């Protein structure tokens, strides 16, 4: 496979081309997922602000000379951060066509709700047609708008995690933030991610189930508990190992299909082509609209040694 290429530099408009007041309105009232701060100090009103939580992800301080793939990049907060850390090349991909259609896997039970949600996102962004036009980016593509305002050179492609083979490249660092739990076919995605990872794939998983500690990454119980379970089993009493479970949520409104125990997810990663997997951190990220503290786990997945 080829290494990811270097992209050409672009001339970009600055935020002064449409006025500070209009930029403020755009940042506060268009539909943003990420809180991104522009050079003027204006910050987009996103659903999550990752600024105080970046250390949990364990990204290398310097990405100098490395190629980075950001899968499911949304508004691009992490891609811009990778560029700031000196990455040689950042490719952000997402399935969002920015035309009001639903970009994510959705259960049939929730399809109508999601069609209405994405239509209303599109309508709210349409009110800023003048801003998108002055930035020369498609209406509703907030990643491209932020890229132009920041003078960033990251690349963007509309591409699904299910179609990573189309990239014909491996990336030194692959990042996948809060996507796998929203997929109907998470294992297919993990296998595809392992295939494009050059050095490390960093995965953030939201809505993880409560895990007592990082100390038992394989989800194994203590010796005493295992002996106790074996005794119960010999008496014909079967107790589920609740630290190895997955919950199904496709019928609920939150947009995710599966909630994993971190240890269970780690086993799926190891079985999907990664050579070594560390559970790097467990933390709660506040959802800024609902106030809910969403439990997250970060996984660092290293490429298996290739001969
Ligand atoms: C919950 S957001 C997470 C955004 C960001 N990665 C983060 O961690 O903050 C998930 C993103 O994945 C995108 N997405 C959904 N299905 C996808 C797929 N099959 N392939 C790539 N991206 C997808 C969505 O459009 C959305 O932008």
mmCIF file of C-alpha atoms and ligand atoms in Angstrom:
data_model
loop_
_atom_site.group_PDB
_atom_site.id
_atom_site.type_symbol
_atom_site.label_atom_id
_atom_site.label_comp_id
_atom_site.label_asym_id
_atom_site.label_seq_id
_atom_site.Cartn_x
_atom_site.Cartn_y
_atom_site.Cartn_z
ATOM 1 C CA UNK A 1 0.000 0.000 0.000
ATOM 2 C CA UNK A 2 1.116 3.571 -0.646
ATOM 3 C CA UNK A 3 1.869 6.052 2.116
ATOM 4 C CA UNK A 4 -0.697 8.889 2.402
ATOM 5 C CA UNK A 5 0.415 11.792 0.169
ATOM 6 C CA UNK A 6 1.058 15.420 1.055
ATOM 7 C CA UNK A 7 -1.718 17.806 0.110
ATOM 8 C CA UNK A 8 -1.400 21.073 -1.813
ATOM 9 C CA UNK A 9 -1.697 24.299 0.196
ATOM 10 C CA UNK A 10 -4.767 26.469 -0.390
ATOM 11 C CA UNK A 11 -5.500 30.181 -0.220
ATOM 12 C CA UNK A 12 -8.347 30.597 2.259
ATOM 13 C CA UNK A 13 -10.635 33.500 3.104
ATOM 14 C CA UNK A 14 -10.324 34.930 6.603
ATOM 15 C CA UNK A 15 -13.096 35.553 9.081
ATOM 16 C CA UNK A 16 -12.962 39.242 8.243
ATOM 17 C CA UNK A 17 -14.480 38.599 4.805
ATOM 18 C CA UNK A 18 -18.021 38.500 6.256
ATOM 19 C CA UNK A 19 -17.734 40.430 9.522
ATOM 20 C CA UNK A 20 -17.252 39.516 13.159
ATOM 21 C CA UNK A 21 -20.952 39.860 14.086
ATOM 22 C CA UNK A 22 -22.021 37.434 11.377
ATOM 23 C CA UNK A 23 -19.277 34.990 12.428
ATOM 24 C CA UNK A 24 -20.574 35.182 15.993
ATOM 25 C CA UNK A 25 -24.127 34.418 14.828
ATOM 26 C CA UNK A 26 -22.842 31.571 12.679
ATOM 27 C CA UNK A 27 -20.828 30.142 15.585
ATOM 28 C CA UNK A 28 -23.736 30.385 17.999
ATOM 29 C CA UNK A 29 -26.736 29.460 15.856
ATOM 30 C CA UNK A 30 -25.599 27.107 13.087
ATOM 31 C CA UNK A 31 -25.642 23.462 14.144
ATOM 32 C CA UNK A 32 -22.237 22.583 15.629
ATOM 33 C CA UNK A 33 -21.158 19.323 17.221
ATOM 34 C CA UNK A 34 -17.739 20.559 18.377
ATOM 35 C CA UNK A 35 -16.702 23.710 20.230
ATOM 36 C CA UNK A 36 -14.003 25.169 17.964
ATOM 37 C CA UNK A 37 -12.278 28.437 18.819
ATOM 38 C CA UNK A 38 -11.427 30.714 15.900
ATOM 39 C CA UNK A 39 -8.478 33.141 15.816
ATOM 40 C CA UNK A 40 -10.750 36.041 16.871
ATOM 41 C CA UNK A 41 -11.588 34.165 20.098
ATOM 42 C CA UNK A 42 -15.133 33.281 19.000
ATOM 43 C CA UNK A 43 -16.041 29.676 19.885
ATOM 44 C CA UNK A 44 -18.700 27.595 18.137
ATOM 45 C CA UNK A 45 -21.596 26.500 20.340
ATOM 46 C CA UNK A 46 -21.120 22.751 20.040
ATOM 47 C CA UNK A 47 -22.643 19.834 21.866
ATOM 48 C CA UNK A 48 -19.295 18.842 23.407
ATOM 49 C CA UNK A 49 -16.290 20.928 24.428
ATOM 50 C CA UNK A 50 -13.226 18.670 24.441
ATOM 51 C CA UNK A 51 -10.663 21.341 25.436
ATOM 52 C CA UNK A 52 -10.419 20.260 29.088
ATOM 53 C CA UNK A 53 -10.596 16.552 28.258
ATOM 54 C CA UNK A 54 -7.889 16.180 25.590
ATOM 55 C CA UNK A 55 -5.383 14.669 28.016
ATOM 56 C CA UNK A 56 -7.623 11.621 28.473
ATOM 57 C CA UNK A 57 -7.159 10.699 24.807
ATOM 58 C CA UNK A 58 -3.387 10.277 25.188
ATOM 59 C CA UNK A 59 -2.499 11.795 21.814
ATOM 60 C CA UNK A 60 1.270 12.232 21.309
ATOM 61 C CA UNK A 61 2.273 15.855 22.048
ATOM 62 C CA UNK A 62 4.031 15.954 18.685
ATOM 63 C CA UNK A 63 2.681 14.316 15.544
ATOM 64 C CA UNK A 64 5.479 15.801 13.450
ATOM 65 C CA UNK A 65 6.015 13.873 10.256
ATOM 66 C CA UNK A 66 3.069 11.523 10.872
ATOM 67 C CA UNK A 67 0.033 10.913 8.683
ATOM 68 C CA UNK A 68 -3.296 10.983 10.511
ATOM 69 C CA UNK A 69 -6.752 9.694 9.572
ATOM 70 C CA UNK A 70 -9.743 11.051 11.539
ATOM 71 C CA UNK A 71 -12.727 8.741 10.999
ATOM 72 C CA UNK A 72 -16.188 10.249 11.645
ATOM 73 C CA UNK A 73 -14.639 13.700 12.036
ATOM 74 C CA UNK A 74 -17.913 15.700 12.379
ATOM 75 C CA UNK A 75 -16.897 19.411 12.567
ATOM 76 C CA UNK A 76 -13.197 18.494 12.640
ATOM 77 C CA UNK A 77 -12.169 19.530 16.159
ATOM 78 C CA UNK A 78 -9.751 16.608 16.477
ATOM 79 C CA UNK A 79 -8.388 16.979 12.922
ATOM 80 C CA UNK A 80 -7.494 20.613 13.651
ATOM 81 C CA UNK A 81 -5.829 19.504 16.883
ATOM 82 C CA UNK A 82 -3.739 16.905 14.996
ATOM 83 C CA UNK A 83 -2.691 19.585 12.524
ATOM 84 C CA UNK A 84 -1.766 21.882 15.440
ATOM 85 C CA UNK A 85 0.421 19.072 16.822
ATOM 86 C CA UNK A 86 2.393 19.075 13.579
ATOM 87 C CA UNK A 87 0.962 16.132 11.614
ATOM 88 C CA UNK A 88 2.382 15.964 8.093
ATOM 89 C CA UNK A 89 -1.027 15.209 6.670
ATOM 90 C CA UNK A 90 -4.519 14.936 8.168
ATOM 91 C CA UNK A 91 -7.391 13.303 6.304
ATOM 92 C CA UNK A 92 -10.815 13.770 7.925
ATOM 93 C CA UNK A 93 -13.603 11.513 6.709
ATOM 94 C CA UNK A 94 -17.303 11.422 7.510
ATOM 95 C CA UNK A 95 -20.465 10.128 5.849
ATOM 96 C CA UNK A 96 -22.398 13.380 6.297
ATOM 97 C CA UNK A 97 -23.552 14.637 2.876
ATOM 98 C CA UNK A 98 -24.780 17.925 4.481
ATOM 99 C CA UNK A 99 -28.013 17.864 2.487
ATOM 100 C CA UNK A 100 -30.431 17.002 5.297
ATOM 101 C CA UNK A 101 -30.268 13.256 4.749
ATOM 102 C CA UNK A 102 -29.378 10.881 7.597
ATOM 103 C CA UNK A 103 -25.615 10.182 7.621
ATOM 104 C CA UNK A 104 -25.476 7.479 10.283
ATOM 105 C CA UNK A 105 -26.731 3.927 10.768
ATOM 106 C CA UNK A 106 -30.198 4.105 12.313
ATOM 107 C CA UNK A 107 -32.584 1.374 13.434
ATOM 108 C CA UNK A 108 -35.848 1.264 11.461
ATOM 109 C CA UNK A 109 -37.640 2.039 14.724
ATOM 110 C CA UNK A 110 -35.943 5.455 14.844
ATOM 111 C CA UNK A 111 -35.660 6.319 11.144
ATOM 112 C CA UNK A 112 -38.495 8.890 11.039
ATOM 113 C CA UNK A 113 -37.104 10.653 14.128
ATOM 114 C CA UNK A 114 -33.652 10.867 12.562
ATOM 115 C CA UNK A 115 -34.978 12.103 9.205
ATOM 116 C CA UNK A 116 -36.690 14.934 11.019
ATOM 117 C CA UNK A 117 -33.594 15.699 13.152
ATOM 118 C CA UNK A 118 -31.213 15.952 10.176
ATOM 119 C CA UNK A 119 -33.714 17.939 8.150
ATOM 120 C CA UNK A 120 -33.931 20.487 10.961
ATOM 121 C CA UNK A 121 -30.100 20.628 11.215
ATOM 122 C CA UNK A 122 -29.965 21.396 7.498
ATOM 123 C CA UNK A 123 -32.687 24.070 7.778
ATOM 124 C CA UNK A 124 -30.857 25.772 10.652
ATOM 125 C CA UNK A 125 -27.589 25.813 8.686
ATOM 126 C CA UNK A 126 -29.360 27.091 5.534
ATOM 127 C CA UNK A 127 -29.862 30.431 7.316
ATOM 128 C CA UNK A 128 -26.101 30.945 6.964
ATOM 129 C CA UNK A 129 -25.924 30.457 3.201
ATOM 130 C CA UNK A 130 -24.069 33.782 2.881
ATOM 131 C CA UNK A 131 -21.298 32.625 5.254
ATOM 132 C CA UNK A 132 -20.817 29.289 3.478
ATOM 133 C CA UNK A 133 -20.807 31.111 0.156
ATOM 134 C CA UNK A 134 -18.194 33.642 1.237
ATOM 135 C CA UNK A 135 -16.030 30.764 2.501
ATOM 136 C CA UNK A 136 -16.584 28.902 -0.795
ATOM 137 C CA UNK A 137 -17.714 25.704 0.984
ATOM 138 C CA UNK A 138 -20.912 23.622 0.624
ATOM 139 C CA UNK A 139 -23.869 24.786 2.745
ATOM 140 C CA UNK A 140 -23.902 22.922 6.069
ATOM 141 C CA UNK A 141 -20.358 21.557 5.838
ATOM 142 C CA UNK A 142 -19.109 23.029 9.090
ATOM 143 C CA UNK A 143 -15.827 21.143 8.956
ATOM 144 C CA UNK A 144 -14.976 22.859 5.682
ATOM 145 C CA UNK A 145 -16.226 26.202 7.034
ATOM 146 C CA UNK A 146 -14.059 25.896 10.171
ATOM 147 C CA UNK A 147 -11.123 24.793 8.016
ATOM 148 C CA UNK A 148 -11.439 27.954 5.928
ATOM 149 C CA UNK A 149 -11.808 30.227 8.967
ATOM 150 C CA UNK A 150 -8.820 28.622 10.695
ATOM 151 C CA UNK A 151 -6.696 28.683 7.538
ATOM 152 C CA UNK A 152 -6.241 24.937 8.021
ATOM 153 C CA UNK A 153 -4.934 22.599 5.345
ATOM 154 C CA UNK A 154 -6.523 19.355 6.497
ATOM 155 C CA UNK A 155 -8.149 17.272 3.760
ATOM 156 C CA UNK A 156 -11.790 16.165 3.862
ATOM 157 C CA UNK A 157 -13.516 13.270 2.112
ATOM 158 C CA UNK A 158 -17.016 11.900 2.312
ATOM 159 C CA UNK A 159 -16.231 8.280 3.131
ATOM 160 C CA UNK A 160 -17.600 5.609 5.440
ATOM 161 C CA UNK A 161 -15.643 3.520 7.912
ATOM 162 C CA UNK A 162 -17.177 0.590 6.015
ATOM 163 C CA UNK A 163 -15.311 1.698 2.851
ATOM 164 C CA UNK A 164 -11.799 2.364 4.178
ATOM 165 C CA UNK A 165 -10.331 -0.002 1.562
ATOM 166 C CA UNK A 166 -10.964 2.848 -0.937
ATOM 167 C CA UNK A 167 -8.132 4.820 0.695
ATOM 168 C CA UNK A 168 -5.400 2.493 -0.575
ATOM 169 C CA UNK A 169 -3.130 3.807 2.197
ATOM 170 C CA UNK A 170 -2.150 3.164 5.792
ATOM 171 C CA UNK A 171 -2.044 6.078 8.234
ATOM 172 C CA UNK A 172 0.480 6.269 11.084
ATOM 173 C CA UNK A 173 -2.226 7.411 13.489
ATOM 174 C CA UNK A 174 -5.919 6.637 13.060
ATOM 175 C CA UNK A 175 -8.453 8.322 15.341
ATOM 176 C CA UNK A 176 -12.063 7.204 15.695
ATOM 177 C CA UNK A 177 -14.105 9.286 18.127
ATOM 178 C CA UNK A 178 -17.505 8.124 19.389
ATOM 179 C CA UNK A 179 -18.461 6.317 16.214
ATOM 180 C CA UNK A 180 -18.259 2.555 16.756
ATOM 181 C CA UNK A 181 -21.155 2.506 19.235
ATOM 182 C CA UNK A 182 -23.358 4.139 16.560
ATOM 183 C CA UNK A 183 -22.746 1.432 13.961
ATOM 184 C CA UNK A 184 -24.867 -1.554 13.005
ATOM 185 C CA UNK A 185 -21.716 -3.494 12.116
ATOM 186 C CA UNK A 186 -19.066 -2.498 14.653
ATOM 187 C CA UNK A 187 -16.861 -5.538 14.085
ATOM 188 C CA UNK A 188 -16.621 -4.885 10.330
ATOM 189 C CA UNK A 189 -15.534 -1.338 11.209
ATOM 190 C CA UNK A 190 -12.853 -2.566 13.648
ATOM 191 C CA UNK A 191 -11.400 -4.938 11.043
ATOM 192 C CA UNK A 192 -11.316 -2.107 8.476
ATOM 193 C CA UNK A 193 -9.605 0.200 10.993
ATOM 194 C CA UNK A 194 -6.929 -2.391 11.782
ATOM 195 C CA UNK A 195 -6.250 -2.689 8.044
ATOM 196 C CA UNK A 196 -5.497 1.055 7.613
ATOM 197 C CA UNK A 197 -3.560 1.551 10.878
ATOM 198 C CA UNK A 198 0.171 2.059 10.410
ATOM 199 C CA UNK A 199 1.217 2.491 14.060
ATOM 200 C CA UNK A 200 -1.669 3.189 16.423
ATOM 201 C CA UNK A 201 -5.434 3.519 16.268
ATOM 202 C CA UNK A 202 -6.905 5.636 19.060
ATOM 203 C CA UNK A 203 -10.560 4.892 19.678
ATOM 204 C CA UNK A 204 -12.922 6.829 21.887
ATOM 205 C CA UNK A 205 -16.072 4.968 22.841
ATOM 206 C CA UNK A 206 -18.987 6.740 24.493
ATOM 207 C CA UNK A 207 -21.695 5.286 26.724
ATOM 208 C CA UNK A 208 -19.406 2.560 27.997
ATOM 209 C CA UNK A 209 -20.867 0.462 30.786
ATOM 210 C CA UNK A 210 -19.510 0.996 34.294
ATOM 211 C CA UNK A 211 -16.111 -0.581 34.730
ATOM 212 C CA UNK A 212 -14.575 -0.774 38.165
ATOM 213 C CA UNK A 213 -10.994 -0.193 37.067
ATOM 214 C CA UNK A 214 -8.459 -0.355 34.274
ATOM 215 C CA UNK A 215 -6.538 -2.932 36.290
ATOM 216 C CA UNK A 216 -8.245 -5.980 34.842
ATOM 217 C CA UNK A 217 -8.236 -5.200 31.138
ATOM 218 C CA UNK A 218 -9.339 -8.698 30.175
ATOM 219 C CA UNK A 219 -12.431 -8.418 32.365
ATOM 220 C CA UNK A 220 -11.354 -11.357 34.504
ATOM 221 C CA UNK A 221 -12.642 -11.561 38.073
ATOM 222 C CA UNK A 222 -10.421 -12.036 41.113
ATOM 223 C CA UNK A 223 -9.300 -15.574 41.989
ATOM 224 C CA UNK A 224 -11.703 -15.680 44.940
ATOM 225 C CA UNK A 225 -14.639 -14.673 42.755
ATOM 226 C CA UNK A 226 -13.687 -17.160 40.050
ATOM 227 C CA UNK A 227 -13.562 -19.970 42.620
ATOM 228 C CA UNK A 228 -16.917 -18.850 43.996
ATOM 229 C CA UNK A 229 -18.437 -18.812 40.476
ATOM 230 C CA UNK A 230 -16.959 -22.263 39.792
ATOM 231 C CA UNK A 231 -18.527 -23.560 42.996
ATOM 232 C CA UNK A 232 -21.915 -22.111 42.036
ATOM 233 C CA UNK A 233 -21.555 -23.563 38.558
ATOM 234 C CA UNK A 234 -20.825 -27.030 40.007
ATOM 235 C CA UNK A 235 -24.111 -26.656 41.913
ATOM 236 C CA UNK A 236 -25.867 -25.871 38.636
ATOM 237 C CA UNK A 237 -26.174 -22.078 39.243
ATOM 238 C CA UNK A 238 -24.974 -20.005 36.269
ATOM 239 C CA UNK A 239 -24.126 -16.327 36.902
ATOM 240 C CA UNK A 240 -23.374 -14.073 33.941
ATOM 241 C CA UNK A 241 -19.998 -12.324 33.946
ATOM 242 C CA UNK A 242 -21.346 -8.787 33.894
ATOM 243 C CA UNK A 243 -17.945 -7.238 33.219
ATOM 244 C CA UNK A 244 -18.007 -8.877 29.768
ATOM 245 C CA UNK A 245 -21.356 -7.644 28.501
ATOM 246 C CA UNK A 246 -22.828 -5.565 25.684
ATOM 247 C CA UNK A 247 -26.182 -3.774 25.813
ATOM 248 C CA UNK A 248 -28.392 -3.121 22.780
ATOM 249 C CA UNK A 249 -29.883 0.418 22.525
ATOM 250 C CA UNK A 250 -31.057 0.624 18.910
ATOM 251 C CA UNK A 251 -34.676 1.107 19.915
ATOM 252 C CA UNK A 252 -33.867 4.098 22.182
ATOM 253 C CA UNK A 253 -33.480 7.708 21.056
ATOM 254 C CA UNK A 254 -29.773 8.238 21.718
ATOM 255 C CA UNK A 255 -28.517 7.130 18.328
ATOM 256 C CA UNK A 256 -26.277 4.334 19.551
ATOM 257 C CA UNK A 257 -26.719 0.621 18.959
ATOM 258 C CA UNK A 258 -24.316 -1.009 21.387
ATOM 259 C CA UNK A 259 -22.978 -0.064 24.792
ATOM 260 C CA UNK A 260 -19.881 -2.086 25.622
ATOM 261 C CA UNK A 261 -17.969 -2.868 28.752
ATOM 262 C CA UNK A 262 -14.460 -1.559 28.011
ATOM 263 C CA UNK A 263 -12.989 -5.016 28.613
ATOM 264 C CA UNK A 264 -15.416 -6.616 26.154
ATOM 265 C CA UNK A 265 -14.574 -4.025 23.535
ATOM 266 C CA UNK A 266 -10.862 -4.614 24.074
ATOM 267 C CA UNK A 267 -11.351 -8.307 23.326
ATOM 268 C CA UNK A 268 -13.215 -7.414 20.123
ATOM 269 C CA UNK A 269 -10.301 -5.151 19.105
ATOM 270 C CA UNK A 270 -7.747 -7.904 19.682
ATOM 271 C CA UNK A 271 -9.826 -10.344 17.664
ATOM 272 C CA UNK A 272 -10.215 -7.822 14.818
ATOM 273 C CA UNK A 273 -6.558 -7.544 13.830
ATOM 274 C CA UNK A 274 -4.812 -5.347 16.410
ATOM 275 C CA UNK A 275 -1.691 -6.770 18.049
ATOM 276 C CA UNK A 276 -1.909 -5.038 21.414
ATOM 277 C CA UNK A 277 -4.649 -2.942 23.012
ATOM 278 C CA UNK A 278 -4.477 -0.694 26.086
ATOM 279 C CA UNK A 279 -7.462 0.841 27.827
ATOM 280 C CA UNK A 280 -5.884 4.255 28.289
ATOM 281 C CA UNK A 281 -8.505 6.096 30.337
ATOM 282 C CA UNK A 282 -12.072 6.186 31.581
ATOM 283 C CA UNK A 283 -13.721 9.591 31.992
ATOM 284 C CA UNK A 284 -17.014 11.452 31.776
ATOM 285 C CA UNK A 285 -17.593 14.063 29.081
ATOM 286 C CA UNK A 286 -20.454 16.509 29.748
ATOM 287 C CA UNK A 287 -23.104 16.839 27.031
ATOM 288 C CA UNK A 288 -23.539 20.611 27.012
ATOM 289 C CA UNK A 289 -27.249 20.620 26.016
ATOM 290 C CA UNK A 290 -28.523 17.947 28.411
ATOM 291 C CA UNK A 291 -25.935 18.276 31.181
ATOM 292 C CA UNK A 292 -25.530 14.490 31.190
ATOM 293 C CA UNK A 293 -22.006 13.250 31.993
ATOM 294 C CA UNK A 294 -21.383 10.669 29.268
ATOM 295 C CA UNK A 295 -19.015 7.843 30.271
ATOM 296 C CA UNK A 296 -16.144 7.368 27.827
ATOM 297 C CA UNK A 297 -13.271 4.931 27.399
ATOM 298 C CA UNK A 298 -10.139 5.511 25.310
ATOM 299 C CA UNK A 299 -8.353 2.594 23.657
ATOM 300 C CA UNK A 300 -4.877 2.654 22.120
ATOM 301 C CA UNK A 301 -4.663 -0.160 19.590
ATOM 302 C CA UNK A 302 -1.262 -1.049 18.172
ATOM 303 C CA UNK A 303 -0.678 -2.594 14.824
ATOM 304 C CA UNK A 304 0.190 -6.273 14.872
ATOM 305 C CA UNK A 305 3.821 -6.877 13.877
ATOM 306 C CA UNK A 306 3.969 -7.522 10.150
ATOM 307 C CA UNK A 307 6.652 -9.829 8.799
HETATM 308 C C1 LIG B 1 -20.899 11.134 17.485
HETATM 309 S S1 LIG B 1 -20.046 11.927 16.177
HETATM 310 C C2 LIG B 1 -18.379 11.958 16.797
HETATM 311 C C3 LIG B 1 -17.527 13.060 16.211
HETATM 312 C C4 LIG B 1 -16.038 13.067 16.600
HETATM 313 N N1 LIG B 1 -15.346 11.946 16.049
HETATM 314 C C5 LIG B 1 -15.800 13.141 18.078
HETATM 315 O O1 LIG B 1 -15.250 12.212 18.668
HETATM 316 O O2 LIG B 1 -16.153 14.160 18.686
HETATM 317 C C6 LIG B 1 -19.990 10.633 14.970
HETATM 318 C C7 LIG B 1 -19.654 11.105 13.566
HETATM 319 O O3 LIG B 1 -19.476 9.944 12.738
HETATM 320 C C8 LIG B 1 -20.126 10.161 11.494
HETATM 321 N N2 LIG B 1 -20.464 8.836 10.934
HETATM 322 C C9 LIG B 1 -21.598 8.109 11.108
HETATM 323 N N3 LIG B 1 -21.530 6.954 10.456
HETATM 324 C C10 LIG B 1 -20.310 6.927 9.854
HETATM 325 C C11 LIG B 1 -19.643 5.988 9.036
HETATM 326 N N4 LIG B 1 -20.220 4.830 8.695
HETATM 327 N N5 LIG B 1 -18.394 6.276 8.601
HETATM 328 C C12 LIG B 1 -17.795 7.457 8.940
HETATM 329 N N6 LIG B 1 -18.392 8.394 9.705
HETATM 330 C C13 LIG B 1 -19.626 8.135 10.156
HETATM 331 C C14 LIG B 1 -21.309 11.023 11.819
HETATM 332 O O4 LIG B 1 -21.784 11.711 10.669
HETATM 333 C C15 LIG B 1 -20.727 11.935 12.899
HETATM 334 O O5 LIG B 1 -20.145 13.077 12.335
#
